[in-house]
Amino acid sequence: MAPLLEVRNLTVAFDTPSGTVHAVNDVSYILEEGETLGIVGESGSGKSVHALSMVGLIATPPGRIVSGQVIFNGRDLLTLSQRELFDLRGKEIGFVFQDPMTSLNPVLTIERQIAEPLRRHFGMSKSQARAQVIELLELVGIPDAARRARQYPHEFSGGMRQRVMIAIGISCNPKLLIADEATTALDVTVQAQILDLVRELKRKIGTTVIWITHDMGVVAGLADTVQVMYGGRIMERGPVRSVFHDPRSAYTWGLLKSLPHGGRRGINRLYQIPGNPPDLTKEPVGDPFAPRNPFATERCKLETPPLVDAADSTPGHRVAAWYDLRAELARMEAQA
Amino acid sequence: MKSFFLALLKSRAGLFGFVLVLVFVLAALLAPYLGLPVPTRSNLVARMAAPTWTGLFSPGAHPLGTDELGRDILSRIVHGSRVTLTIATAAVVLGGIVGTLLGIVAGYYRGMVDRVLMRIVDIQLALPLMLLALLVIAALGPSTTNLVVVLALTSWLRYARIIRGQVLALREREFVLSAHAIGAGTWRIMIKHLLPNVLTPALVVATLELARIIIMDAALSFLGLGVQPPNPSWGRMLADGRVYISTAWWIVTFPGVAILLTVLSVNLLGDWLRDYFDPKLRTMR
């Protein structure tokens, strides 16, 4: 069976007054139907931009898709016309955005906002849409849906609004749901509730999900596959277990080391990745993480490592690195 | 509708404005049926009759007195309001629609469209609006339609400017991106998402504009370019009555009071409407 989404060599740049920003560089991956992909990376790693650019949601100019193909359900999204993209967005690909405080239109009722994609894509009448809206609100766990539907966004709490955003995202039963930092603005308990909701929805309606976040914990709890991005490139990707327990990229390793672990042995100092985020206005040459990587070799600075299967690991675990992280870590261990 | 009046009852200023506007509108609508003297009929015997309640010389029953031709002032004010209110409302609506739409377009598209529209606004604001109005009316002649068009022409740019500024800020908000993400096209976003967000500022501008246009209409009439005699108009009454201010103060005072009360009540009502339509303030009631 053909995969649901195949991204091939996607490269996106922004032309700004201070130079061309190479936001996404040669990103390729495959997403199977029903899979949950977690994309992690710091700000500016290109994780959001690559998702938005797939469906034409970045402003052009300054944005520019330099090259690549995005095959979704047998069609290359990058060749679609404006019109076709309008018809696709919200219907086949749903979105949930970061800030539930600002992602809802403050002067429209919740009902109107959830009904909009239904009316837009399925031509439903107001009353048909209303029934659907109430069903959706109940599905995402909002009690007293009929009354709540008539309220405005400010009458909802942050977690409730995020539930509404999810209801909008799944309203047309999209094949793919892209959640961009969907739980970042929420406090931890609400975040846990939303993650539970997403897991439950996945079980009920089986949507394929791309979950973009910088929270490794969220990915660990939600995703099947994790993809670590840095400087607009994929550094490592693979099954969550494999990547988290046996990272092969120094960047993934650094990210995992800088997470607090439940302290068994008293206070542990958190690891800190040295250096600064990459300057994306520079021509992308070599491994983008090389300047901050204690294990970087001369080759890392000159040649970009391809994403290849990691040696003796789970199938599907791929990494872009010239160095051998396992060997380096073993050497470090021996020295200590 | 019920909640509208309940909310209205709670605001003293809003209620005052609403009732006054209602009185003016009803008076204008029902003017021919109120049993008032014919506003254009003069009575030379009763020239400059004082209002009945002053106890001064007052042949016949003229609650607000008569003017220099013996025409009943109350009747002239009531009949004058028909013209004034019609022209002012039409001009506000016309200018408001044009200005709001152009403001949204300029703010949303930015770039060339924005620059061209805003330069037109700048150029027009650089000319005194009164002069512009005088020029157009002098060239086209003073008909009701021309007055409406001219007044709307002096009015749209205020909407356009303010709405453009609002839209510039709104278009960067996340909900515009989410609207794009559910497949909304440019027009859908402008009309369904941005327009409801700018209605409140547009309404505020509209109340200010209605007041300004009533005054401007009066000014045009004062200069003889508005409604033509013998039809009564407030501005004209001010113009004709001002020479008698020392001997018959009522001729110029009452039309002035009528203008004042109309403008005041529209402003009070507008203030209240703005709060009423703001969903953020709605739950507090």
XYZ file of C-alpha atoms in Angstrom:
621
model
C 0.000 0.000 0.000
C 1.266 3.448 -0.853
C 2.081 5.598 2.149
C -0.309 8.395 3.090
C 2.332 11.067 2.910
C 5.706 11.087 1.306
C 7.940 14.132 1.560
C 10.807 14.158 -0.909
C 13.730 16.552 -0.663
C 11.621 19.426 0.621
C 13.633 22.646 0.798
C 12.107 25.924 1.955
C 13.799 29.313 2.173
C 12.754 32.767 3.305
C 14.118 35.861 1.617
C 14.596 38.430 4.349
C 16.420 41.770 4.417
C 19.268 40.144 6.367
C 19.702 37.385 3.795
C 18.142 34.139 2.732
C 17.050 31.997 5.657
C 17.387 28.309 4.861
C 14.553 27.113 7.037
C 14.057 23.595 5.715
C 16.825 21.719 3.927
C 16.312 18.583 1.924
C 13.789 16.909 4.214
C 12.491 13.509 3.124
C 10.342 11.054 5.007
C 7.433 8.673 4.677
C 4.330 8.604 6.840
C 2.131 5.506 6.803
C -1.589 5.637 7.280
C -2.602 5.413 10.929
C 0.873 6.301 12.152
C 1.544 8.978 14.735
C 4.678 10.912 13.952
C 6.213 13.125 16.600
C 8.501 15.810 15.297
C 10.783 17.367 17.899
C 13.327 20.107 17.637
C 14.106 23.511 19.041
C 12.710 26.811 17.769
C 13.884 27.443 14.251
C 14.565 23.789 13.495
C 12.104 23.957 10.615
C 9.605 21.595 12.161
C 6.616 23.934 11.901
C 7.667 25.605 8.683
C 7.977 22.340 6.814
C 4.475 21.312 7.853
C 2.947 24.666 6.952
C 4.746 24.822 3.616
C 3.365 21.423 2.603
C -0.119 22.881 2.297
C 0.812 26.364 1.158
C 0.324 28.075 4.507
C 3.556 30.061 4.533
C 3.494 33.579 3.177
C 5.092 33.788 -0.243
C 7.035 36.062 -0.418
C 9.094 36.065 1.774
C 8.743 32.266 1.861
C 9.796 30.172 -1.122
C 9.644 26.456 -1.738
C 12.960 25.825 -3.405
C 12.481 22.219 -4.347
C 10.853 18.971 -3.379
C 7.683 17.000 -3.646
C 4.992 16.304 -1.089
C 2.981 13.297 -2.215
C -0.217 13.112 -0.196
C -2.678 10.405 -1.118
C -1.179 10.128 -4.582
C -1.064 13.868 -5.377
C 1.868 16.248 -5.224
C 0.601 19.035 -2.962
C 3.242 21.473 -4.134
C 1.843 21.459 -7.656
C -1.760 22.102 -6.618
C -3.479 25.364 -7.495
C -4.661 27.818 -4.846
C -8.214 26.582 -5.369
C -7.306 22.935 -4.921
C -5.390 23.803 -1.760
C -8.426 25.627 -0.355
C -10.477 22.502 -0.952
C -7.833 20.270 0.608
C -7.091 22.222 3.774
C -9.416 21.450 6.617
C -11.017 18.626 4.669
C -8.218 16.161 4.043
C -5.589 17.729 6.261
C -6.700 19.208 9.550
C -4.649 21.565 11.687
C -4.442 22.302 15.383
C -2.346 25.305 16.293
C -0.259 26.246 19.243
C -2.029 29.011 21.010
C -5.660 28.261 21.772
C -5.960 31.806 23.123
C -5.427 33.459 19.765
C -6.284 30.724 17.281
C -10.001 31.215 17.704
C -11.754 34.245 16.325
C -12.819 36.230 19.410
C -16.024 37.636 17.939
C -17.544 34.477 16.494
C -19.364 31.838 18.506
C -17.784 28.427 18.973
C -20.550 26.908 16.909
C -19.838 29.130 13.918
C -16.161 28.341 14.040
C -16.557 24.586 14.217
C -19.322 24.687 11.621
C -17.281 26.681 9.171
C -15.210 23.830 7.684
C -18.330 21.644 7.560
C -20.284 24.260 5.695
C -17.330 25.178 3.540
C -16.384 21.648 2.502
C -19.622 19.695 2.697
C -22.082 22.502 1.976
C -24.046 21.679 5.105
C -26.938 23.887 6.125
C -26.821 25.690 9.439
C -29.016 23.147 11.192
C -27.181 20.140 9.749
C -23.915 21.663 10.867
C -25.298 22.389 14.318
C -26.051 18.736 14.991
C -22.555 17.846 13.828
C -20.990 20.575 15.960
C -22.669 19.309 19.093
C -21.551 15.780 18.311
C -17.982 16.982 17.809
C -18.000 18.947 21.042
C -19.172 15.878 22.905
C -16.518 13.816 21.167
C -13.762 16.115 22.418
C -15.210 15.984 25.899
C -16.995 19.301 26.348
C -19.981 18.875 28.644
C -23.263 20.676 28.021
C -22.305 20.978 24.356
C -25.536 22.518 23.107
C -25.204 25.475 25.444
C -21.448 25.813 25.143
C -21.682 25.930 21.360
C -23.415 29.284 21.542
C -20.699 30.833 23.674
C -17.667 32.848 22.640
C -14.020 31.771 22.933
C -13.302 33.959 25.964
C -15.881 32.014 27.924
C -13.748 28.886 27.551
C -10.668 27.959 29.540
C -7.378 27.259 27.763
C -7.818 23.513 27.800
C -11.406 23.809 26.598
C -10.322 26.032 23.745
C -7.702 23.530 22.732
C -10.436 20.900 22.696
C -12.430 23.205 20.431
C -9.402 23.602 18.176
C -9.118 19.837 17.965
C -12.835 19.599 17.178
C -12.285 22.045 14.307
C -9.250 20.085 13.171
C -11.098 16.765 13.002
C -14.490 18.154 11.945
C -14.249 16.980 8.341
C -12.673 13.647 9.246
C -9.314 14.496 7.725
C -6.918 11.749 6.697
C -4.095 13.632 8.326
C -4.124 15.854 11.400
C -1.173 18.155 11.945
C -0.859 19.497 15.475
C 1.669 22.284 15.789
C 2.756 22.715 19.421
C -0.826 21.940 20.356
C -0.186 21.473 24.058
C 2.687 23.874 24.581
C 0.597 26.743 25.916
C -1.273 24.594 28.431
C -0.356 23.677 31.964
C 0.806 20.165 32.593
C -2.403 18.652 33.918
C -4.455 20.076 31.068
C -1.762 18.930 28.683
C -2.144 15.387 29.985
C -5.898 15.573 29.461
C -5.459 16.758 25.886
C -2.973 13.988 25.154
C -5.424 11.452 26.549
C -8.081 12.928 24.319
C -5.880 12.658 21.236
C -5.029 9.030 22.024
C -8.700 8.263 22.475
C -9.676 10.032 19.272
C -7.017 8.111 17.409
C -8.536 4.909 18.676
C -12.023 6.009 17.678
C -11.435 7.552 14.284
C -7.952 6.334 13.397
C -6.564 9.552 11.976
C -2.924 9.775 11.014
C -1.266 12.415 13.161
C 1.813 14.592 12.881
C 2.511 16.015 16.315
C 4.996 18.859 16.274
C 6.432 19.782 19.649
C 9.617 20.537 21.522
C 8.554 18.369 24.414
C 10.275 14.972 24.314
C 7.935 13.681 26.994
C 4.843 14.338 24.879
C 6.367 12.476 21.947
C 7.331 9.540 24.122
C 3.774 9.204 25.345
C 1.984 9.735 22.062
C 3.980 8.934 18.974
C 4.894 5.731 17.162
C 7.729 7.344 15.284
C 9.871 10.249 16.350
C 11.731 12.583 14.057
C 14.367 14.888 15.479
C 15.008 18.032 13.472
C 17.773 20.581 13.721
C 18.741 23.458 11.449
C 16.077 22.504 8.949
C 17.277 18.923 8.628
C 16.229 15.561 9.984
C 18.974 14.443 12.353
C 17.456 11.162 13.357
C 14.189 9.351 13.021
C 12.793 5.995 13.983
C 10.521 4.102 16.338
C 10.140 6.010 19.592
C 11.590 3.237 21.777
C 14.616 2.767 19.642
C 15.454 6.473 19.309
C 14.928 7.246 22.980
C 16.807 4.261 24.345
C 19.551 4.097 21.790
C 20.040 7.538 20.213
C 22.584 7.681 17.409
C 22.680 11.422 16.804
C 24.656 13.602 19.191
C 21.802 16.113 19.081
C 19.177 13.588 20.199
C 21.583 12.386 22.836
C 22.077 15.953 24.076
C 18.334 16.611 24.158
C 17.682 13.447 26.127
C 20.500 14.178 28.536
C 19.175 17.649 29.224
C 15.836 16.263 30.418
C 15.352 15.994 34.164
C 15.027 12.392 35.336
C 13.202 11.499 38.493
C 16.193 11.926 40.826
C 17.100 8.586 42.340
C 20.564 9.690 43.284
C 19.770 13.096 44.692
C 20.380 16.196 42.590
C 21.738 15.695 39.110
C 23.025 18.625 37.139
C 21.161 18.881 33.847
C 23.202 18.631 30.704
C 23.356 21.686 28.546
C 24.055 21.578 24.833
C 26.897 24.054 24.300
C 26.801 26.872 21.753
C 23.988 28.700 20.036
C 21.282 27.708 17.570
C 22.546 27.716 14.001
C 22.584 30.825 11.852
C 20.194 29.790 9.126
C 21.222 32.645 6.842
C 24.463 30.824 6.105
C 24.604 28.491 3.136
C 23.814 25.054 4.611
C 27.055 23.095 4.345
C 27.971 20.108 6.461
C 26.224 18.756 9.515
C 24.282 21.733 10.985
C 24.933 20.472 14.511
C 28.696 20.111 14.026
C 29.672 23.427 15.703
C 27.979 22.356 18.934
C 28.832 18.700 18.767
C 31.681 17.519 21.009
C 32.097 14.449 18.777
C 32.182 16.300 15.462
C 34.858 15.321 12.988
C 36.453 17.409 10.260
C 34.159 15.747 7.770
C 31.049 16.912 9.661
C 31.916 20.538 8.931
C 32.424 20.030 5.215
C 30.004 17.374 4.073
C 26.347 16.969 4.885
C 25.697 13.486 6.243
C 22.855 11.626 4.521
C 20.046 10.053 6.517
C 20.883 6.342 6.564
C 19.837 3.266 8.515
C 21.488 3.151 11.893
C 23.840 0.178 12.271
C 22.411 -2.794 14.195
C 19.274 -1.104 15.429
C 15.526 -1.485 14.920
C 14.417 -1.313 11.279
C 13.349 2.191 10.390
C 15.796 3.837 12.779
C 17.732 6.258 10.601
C 20.346 8.802 11.481
C 22.352 11.520 9.763
C 25.833 11.473 11.304
C 29.402 10.870 10.156
C 30.563 10.007 13.651
C 29.636 6.830 15.503
C 27.885 7.992 18.651
C 27.981 4.573 20.309
C 31.748 4.300 19.906
C 32.272 7.880 21.132
C 30.118 7.316 24.203
C 31.918 4.090 24.976
C 35.246 5.921 24.755
C 33.961 8.658 27.074
C 32.797 6.026 29.533
C 36.206 4.378 29.483
C 37.968 7.689 30.185
C 35.719 8.519 33.128
C -34.445 41.384 21.428
C -35.663 41.049 24.993
C -32.140 40.919 26.337
C -31.341 44.003 24.265
C -33.934 46.082 26.086
C -33.060 44.580 29.454
C -29.458 45.592 28.896
C -30.562 49.004 27.710
C -32.553 49.611 30.877
C -29.415 49.131 32.930
C -27.494 51.917 31.255
C -28.788 55.391 31.957
C -26.787 57.092 29.214
C -27.681 54.420 26.687
C -31.349 54.623 27.556
C -31.325 58.405 27.325
C -29.679 58.273 23.899
C -31.980 55.537 22.693
C -35.174 57.293 23.783
C -34.067 60.599 22.298
C -33.105 59.014 18.985
C -36.428 57.208 18.992
C -38.285 60.470 19.601
C -36.452 62.184 16.747
C -36.980 59.309 14.362
C -40.671 58.984 15.239
C -41.193 62.725 14.952
C -39.531 62.698 11.549
C -41.555 59.727 10.342
C -44.879 60.988 11.637
C -44.344 64.682 10.928
C -47.352 65.100 8.590
C -49.700 63.488 11.103
C -48.762 65.427 14.202
C -51.224 68.230 13.530
C -48.498 70.822 13.224
C -48.934 73.953 11.131
C -47.659 73.731 7.575
C -43.947 74.489 7.926
C -43.786 76.665 4.829
C -46.868 78.799 5.447
C -45.971 82.292 6.518
C -48.130 84.557 8.615
C -47.024 88.145 8.543
C -49.267 89.088 11.422
C -47.501 86.666 13.689
C -43.933 87.507 12.672
C -41.332 86.668 15.280
C -43.920 85.520 17.772
C -42.249 84.436 20.985
C -42.735 80.930 22.339
C -46.074 80.771 24.111
C -44.578 79.912 27.495
C -42.398 83.042 27.627
C -45.440 85.255 28.176
C -44.157 87.707 25.562
C -45.970 88.832 22.414
C -47.380 85.656 20.984
C -50.337 85.661 18.644
C -51.572 82.146 17.902
C -50.215 79.053 19.600
C -46.587 78.555 18.686
C -44.818 76.473 21.366
C -41.399 77.480 20.041
C -42.399 80.750 18.453
C -42.266 81.795 14.815
C -39.530 83.082 12.560
C -39.207 86.349 10.694
C -41.885 85.252 8.198
C -44.245 84.001 10.863
C -43.603 80.294 10.180
C -43.981 77.942 13.107
C -40.532 76.954 14.381
C -41.519 73.656 15.994
C -43.101 72.504 12.771
C -40.060 73.587 10.771
C -37.718 71.739 13.124
C -39.771 68.553 12.944
C -40.086 68.703 9.164
C -36.458 69.715 8.840
C -35.417 66.627 10.758
C -36.875 64.408 8.038
C -34.450 65.741 5.465
C -31.522 66.027 7.828
C -31.858 62.547 9.290
C -32.425 60.923 5.917
C -29.404 62.572 4.374
C -27.177 61.953 7.389
C -28.153 58.309 7.762
C -27.784 57.579 4.065
C -24.388 59.276 3.969
C -23.167 57.408 7.062
C -24.291 54.055 5.707
C -22.846 54.670 2.257
C -19.551 56.042 3.556
C -19.381 53.323 6.196
C -19.821 50.440 3.791
C -17.379 51.797 1.227
C -14.818 52.841 3.830
C -14.954 49.625 5.834
C -14.608 47.396 2.791
C -11.742 49.439 1.353
C -10.086 49.486 4.766
C -10.255 45.694 5.020
C -8.932 45.277 1.484
C -6.056 47.700 2.098
C -5.112 46.138 5.405
C -5.389 42.575 4.206
C -3.614 42.827 0.877
C -1.096 45.483 1.954
C 1.500 46.338 -0.692
C 0.420 48.305 -3.730
C -3.322 48.221 -3.020
C -2.731 49.595 0.450
C -0.357 52.294 -0.707
C -2.655 53.580 -3.439
C -5.730 53.637 -1.197
C -3.959 55.278 1.703
C -2.401 57.960 -0.509
C -5.877 58.793 -1.816
C -6.994 59.124 1.798
C -3.976 61.324 2.607
C -4.582 63.576 -0.368
C -8.216 63.953 0.474
C -7.482 64.672 4.115
C -4.990 67.326 3.057
C -7.830 69.269 1.456
C -10.350 70.782 3.846
C -13.346 68.475 3.552
C -15.724 71.434 3.641
C -13.996 72.943 0.644
C -14.242 69.675 -1.213
C -17.934 69.416 -0.422
C -18.540 73.016 -1.480
C -16.714 72.431 -4.726
C -18.647 69.315 -5.657
C -22.025 70.755 -4.678
C -21.304 73.992 -6.500
C -20.415 72.013 -9.599
C -23.196 69.424 -9.481
C -25.956 71.434 -7.893
C -27.612 70.897 -4.512
C -29.876 67.874 -4.780
C -30.517 65.360 -2.011
C -28.623 62.615 -3.862
C -25.662 64.891 -4.457
C -25.623 65.858 -0.794
C -25.581 62.231 0.289
C -22.793 61.365 -2.123
C -20.707 64.354 -1.135
C -21.122 63.726 2.565
C -20.269 60.059 2.108
C -17.239 61.150 0.123
C -15.980 63.174 3.080
C -16.682 60.268 5.391
C -15.364 56.990 3.925
C -11.737 57.819 4.544
C -12.142 57.897 8.303
C -13.488 54.356 8.258
C -10.854 53.230 5.772
C -7.997 54.498 7.921
C -9.154 53.069 11.193
C -10.305 49.743 9.772
C -7.069 49.323 7.842
C -5.078 49.743 11.027
C -7.220 47.189 12.808
C -6.920 44.706 9.970
C -3.150 45.107 9.789
C -3.007 43.898 13.372
C -5.731 41.277 12.988
C -4.273 39.583 9.920
C -1.223 38.526 11.898
C -3.337 36.856 14.548
C -3.337 33.098 14.687
C -7.001 32.749 13.916
C -6.372 34.018 10.410
C -3.865 31.217 9.935
C -6.345 28.732 11.369
C -8.973 30.054 8.990
C -6.554 29.416 6.139
C -5.932 25.970 7.548
C -9.586 25.012 7.324
C -9.643 25.989 3.682
C -11.069 29.509 3.849
C -10.255 31.654 0.833
C -9.286 35.303 0.803
C -12.809 36.678 0.531
C -14.139 34.310 3.125
C -11.489 35.450 5.547
C -12.111 39.109 4.853
C -15.900 38.931 5.100
C -16.480 36.169 7.628
C -13.488 36.513 9.911
C -12.126 40.022 9.677
C -15.337 41.989 9.133
C -17.004 40.844 12.397
C -13.838 41.846 14.202
C -13.894 45.392 12.866
C -17.618 46.030 13.221
C -17.170 47.471 16.678
C -14.646 50.134 15.649
C -16.710 50.783 12.513
C -19.773 51.368 14.673
C -17.869 53.790 16.857
C -16.675 55.696 13.817
C -20.218 55.658 12.459
C -21.669 57.370 15.530
C -18.979 60.011 15.457
C -19.518 60.411 11.739
C -23.283 60.682 12.021
C -22.832 63.579 14.407
C -20.214 65.182 12.193
C -22.330 64.758 9.075
C -25.381 66.329 10.714
C -23.236 69.314 11.569
C -21.707 69.402 8.107
C -25.120 69.149 6.499
C -26.243 72.035 8.666
C -23.149 73.959 7.648
C -23.817 73.340 3.962
C -27.407 74.454 4.427
C -26.155 77.459 6.365
C -24.094 78.407 3.340
C -27.092 77.909 1.098
C -25.812 74.747 -0.589
C -27.908 72.227 1.268
C -31.630 71.744 1.155
C -33.151 74.572 -0.851
C -35.797 76.909 0.507
C -38.625 76.962 1.142
C -38.065 73.435 2.477
C -36.984 73.705 6.086
C -33.554 72.560 7.205
C -31.793 73.075 10.502
C -28.706 74.681 9.075
C -30.762 77.066 6.991
C -32.839 78.072 10.016
C -29.643 78.879 11.885
C -28.388 80.935 8.985
C -31.579 82.908 8.568
C -32.249 83.347 12.257
C -28.824 84.517 13.393
C -29.448 88.155 12.379
C -32.348 88.332 14.823
C -30.482 86.874 17.746
C -30.759 90.062 19.811
C -34.465 90.596 19.201
C -35.861 87.070 18.712
C -33.431 84.574 20.209
C -35.757 81.613 19.715
C -35.406 81.613 15.932
C -31.769 80.600 16.083
C -31.740 78.832 19.431
C -34.192 75.992 18.877
C -32.714 74.654 15.626
C -29.347 74.787 17.381
C -30.717 72.847 20.332
C -32.195 70.308 17.917
C -28.772 69.756 16.323
C -27.148 69.508 19.728
C -29.633 66.974 21.074
C -29.495 64.816 17.964
C -25.712 64.668 17.976
C -25.607 64.034 21.705
C -28.173 61.259 21.647
C -26.538 59.526 18.697
C -23.198 59.608 20.498
C -24.649 58.225 23.726
C -26.469 55.477 21.899
C -23.374 54.654 19.860
C -21.233 54.384 22.974
C -23.656 52.004 24.487
C -24.042 49.941 21.306
C -20.293 49.493 21.140
C -20.260 47.975 24.606
C -23.308 45.910 23.857
C -21.832 44.323 20.748
C -18.501 43.548 22.344
C -18.722 39.863 23.261
C -16.060 40.327 25.920
C -18.313 42.630 27.876
C -21.399 40.600 27.189
C -20.992 37.935 29.853
C -20.543 40.506 32.554
C -24.162 41.413 32.279
